[in-house]
Amino acid sequence: MLTLDEIREYAGVNGLVSPAAEESRKKYGANVMTPPAREPLWKQYLKNFDSPIIRILLFAVAISAIVSIAEGSGLLNTLAIIIAILLATGISFYNEYHSSREFDVLNAHRDDMAVKVVRDSNPTVVPSRDIVVGDLVLLEAGDAIPADGWLLASDGLFCDESAFTGESEPVQKEKQDNVLKGSFVTAGKGRMIAGAVGDAAEMGVIAATLGIDHATKTPLESKLETLAGLISKFGYVMAVLICSTLIIRGILTGDLTGPNLATANHLLQYFMLAVVIVVAAVPEGLPMSVALSLSLAMRKMTRANCLVRRLVACETIGSATSVCTDKTGTLTKNQMEVIEASVTGPAVPAGEPVTPAEWITLNAAVNGTAYLEEREDGRVIVIGNSTEGALLRWLRAHAIDYRMQRKKIPVVRQYLFDGKRKRMSTVVNLNGRRFLLVKGAPEILSGLCAAAPDLSGVGVLASRAMRTLAFAHREITGDDENESDLVWDGYVGIRDPLRDDIAASVARCQHAGIRVRMVTGDNPVTAQAIAREAGIIKGGTVMTGKEFRALSAEAQVTAAKSLDVMARAEPMDKFLLVQALQKTGAVVAVTGDGTNDAPALKHADVGLAMGMAGTEVAREASDIILLDDSFASIVSAVWWGRALYENIQRFLLFQLTINFCACILVFIAPLLGYPEPFTIIEILWINIIMDTLAAFALCSEAPHRGLIDHSPVPRDAPIITPFMWVSIAITGAFLVFSGLLQLGTGFLGGKTDAEIGTVFFAAFIIAAVINGFNCRAMDGKMPQFFKGNPTFFLVIAGIVLIQVIIIQFGGAIFGTVPLTPEEWVTIAVAAAVPVLVIGFLIRCAFGWYRAAKKYPAGA
Ligand code: ATP
């Protein structure tokens, strides 16, 4: 990094002019980091072989090769297993490669972070990637430091440098201290000059540690792991049973006659079948289906303006039962405008202000940290605090230039605004005399005034859903800068209209069984008026943060349950509310924008930070960033979270039906004296269908309306619902019975053993695949036919096509014989129709049952 003297000499201290910024970028580079080098692709691919399933398959390759060579029967079987291995590893490699891209999305977002900077002598906002060496950056609480640099001014500036030092306590930074990219301003304000950007910043070293947290297992993943263990055990038991049955049958039928090559061959064959049953039973597709669904949900959520930082949040947001939302920017447009004032209008003082209007004007212009930026297209943008922005716009509307005032009147000291104090003060020097200017929440300021003002006008504005802000001042004598004995100057009413879609979004949340609560720093009257407009008030209580704080921990839990609005909240109140709600068993999502919101965001089940108005500190503490700050985006996230869960259920329903049927058929057929229903290679094909292809087909189902028509599924509810068990049992029983009937009688077609077996195999696959439609519908309505999930149709059509090719042309490998077109039609109709009818009837029965018992869907 350049030293402070070098950089001063190079760039001066008044901010760069545009050509100089361009030159600096050429000389020192842009403020983007080279992404960390990834492992070569072949190494990433080889990692996929490090799984027990693949090892078993490799073992099967060896055994099959030995058997084939001993029999002299060619290596086609072996080759088929190798293809199965390549497919399984190839697909999971593709999937991992795909999801690692999410890291890039997140990093790109970091480079887009807005930074306040002085260019061409004007404060403006540029994306972090545009910061160059020599830039003069304006810092305030909540900002992330965009580059390494030196402080030119510090007004009580504290930085959280834990990413570098591991020390969580913020450190105070004085003028001329250095600051590091990747640390955060937790308090105060200041100005820095950038000395090193991009890879040259120290952050480059730790960049690799920042990214999406893939390490924590989601509750769903843990649930599925247990389930996978159970299914695998079922597979092992079945394998042992099948192997023993075959040996007994071999002895009875004379296949196993003694220690000779034929017996060894038969035994190897049985063993292979057992191995393959285990391979088929182990649901290796489960982790893949979760990864696929998560990455799909994540991508879709990003498109719906929710940037997911922690994968677990994709899933948790779907089970949220309570949302605690901010007001400004989330429910409202954050377009604050002064609508009313206690004075007729602002007035510029000639010298020392005399009238209340003059004091208010001076206060509004000087006692703040926000700026206005006039864009070339004529728009006026507020940089910084939006309440202050409204005041500056109000002055501007009355042709008053706040910058002139700021230039004219020297500021001695500033006590910045924060959500706890709910006021801000500035000490100014006016012709040798010092004055304290205070602005803030009216009822708080009134308590600091020498004579109590009349607050009835304030109450009227608040009841009209306006934010109210009061102004007061006093002359400072001696060193006493206390905010007391003030002279009341008046107040303004600021309106921030609700976002257009808010009432509908809130209603949608409520309909989906999610209780919406508003937490705001505004006074109770304003808060209540706005909450009513948004439809949040549902017979619950409106409480102030102070009242809530004063309650005992148990009383807080009771109060939280019935709370609709928390007004005059301090940031820690939000944290207390989240804690209390969680004690009631609620799954809590909370929004936050301020530096002080970090504890609540971290403690919530899902922390949602604002992408536009939020501070970097809040974003860093969050699980999901709402890129458009809108409450409506939360509803989309809930929707996708629920869709994700349901897609996994679909996949399980499909997979378990086939899995159980295949295992039971392979077990029972020899007991009844029928030939083995599937060859080893056929079972491997079935495995690919139910594990890999089904994950693709069913995990990309788009969310449907029904998902937000029911209450959240409790987090500890088993993922396999009673509906799914019944469905697996009935559809499975049908497949097993009709399969055995075909094997025993050939009722669907075929005369020789080979023909009967082929028809059975074709019908089994078609029926199983058609069951995919039932799984699509789950226990609700069939989704719109093509819309929402074209992948499903592609995969199903692909499977059927491959099945036809296998049977017509793959006899040498699969041991099948070609079928006639008539046979195909009979199979298709006989297999598809009953499966669809059975699925439909089960859904109807459940619909009736649910209506009778008020049993929620999805649970
Ligand atoms: P919300 O989401 O409703 O904005 P908040 O907690 O962010 O909640 P605050 O910004 O803390 O709300 O505002 C609380 C009160 O503090 C306002 O009603 C207003 O009276 C006062 N206030 C807001 N901004 C300022 C400021 N810049 N200077 C002085 N007082 C302010």
Short mmCIF file of C-alpha atoms and ligand atoms in Angstrom, two decimals, residues 326-328 336 385 387-388 417-419 422-424 439-442 467-469 519-523 568-569 593, ligand 1:
data_model
loop_
_atom_site.label_atom_id
_atom_site.label_comp_id
_atom_site.label_asym_id
_atom_site.label_seq_id
_atom_site.Cartn_x
_atom_site.Cartn_y
_atom_site.Cartn_z
CA ASP A 326 -38.67 -3.25 9.48
CA LYS A 327 -40.82 -0.48 8.18
CA THR A 328 -38.72 1.96 6.19
CA MET A 336 -39.42 10.27 2.46
CA ASN A 385 -29.86 8.85 6.01
CA THR A 387 -34.95 11.13 6.97
CA GLU A 388 -32.23 13.77 6.61
CA PHE A 417 -27.90 9.81 15.06
CA ASP A 418 -28.44 6.29 16.21
CA GLY A 419 -31.52 4.16 16.67
CA LYS A 422 -33.27 8.70 18.37
CA ARG A 423 -31.72 12.13 17.97
CA MET A 424 -28.68 13.86 16.56
CA LYS A 439 -33.13 17.16 16.00
CA GLY A 440 -34.91 13.92 16.78
CA ALA A 441 -38.04 12.14 17.97
CA PRO A 442 -40.46 14.84 19.28
CA ARG A 467 -42.85 10.15 10.72
CA THR A 468 -42.36 13.16 12.96
CA LEU A 469 -39.12 14.95 13.65
CA VAL A 519 -40.67 -3.41 14.36
CA THR A 520 -40.01 0.29 13.90
CA GLY A 521 -38.22 3.20 15.47
CA ASP A 522 -41.22 5.43 14.79
CA ASN A 523 -43.64 6.46 17.49
CA ARG A 568 -39.98 3.21 19.24
CA ALA A 569 -37.90 0.08 19.11
CA ASP A 593 -30.60 -2.81 7.81
P1 ATP B 1 -37.95 2.19 10.56
O1 ATP B 1 -37.78 0.87 9.88
O2 ATP B 1 -39.33 2.48 10.90
O3 ATP B 1 -37.27 3.29 9.85
P2 ATP B 1 -35.93 2.61 12.45
O4 ATP B 1 -35.61 1.88 13.71
O5 ATP B 1 -34.92 2.56 11.38
O6 ATP B 1 -37.30 2.07 11.98
P3 ATP B 1 -35.17 5.21 13.11
O7 ATP B 1 -34.46 5.58 11.87
O8 ATP B 1 -34.39 4.77 14.29
O9 ATP B 1 -36.25 4.13 12.80
O10 ATP B 1 -36.05 6.44 13.50
C1 ATP B 1 -36.70 6.54 14.73
C2 ATP B 1 -37.06 7.98 15.01
O11 ATP B 1 -35.86 8.73 15.16
C3 ATP B 1 -37.84 8.66 13.90
O12 ATP B 1 -39.21 8.55 14.14
C4 ATP B 1 -37.40 10.10 13.99
O13 ATP B 1 -38.19 10.81 14.89
C5 ATP B 1 -36.00 10.00 14.56
N1 ATP B 1 -34.99 10.12 13.51
C6 ATP B 1 -34.87 9.36 12.40
N2 ATP B 1 -33.80 9.74 11.69
C7 ATP B 1 -33.22 10.75 12.35
C8 ATP B 1 -32.05 11.54 12.13
N3 ATP B 1 -31.28 11.37 11.07
N4 ATP B 1 -31.76 12.49 13.02
C9 ATP B 1 -32.52 12.66 14.10
N5 ATP B 1 -33.62 11.95 14.36
C10 ATP B 1 -33.98 10.99 13.51
#
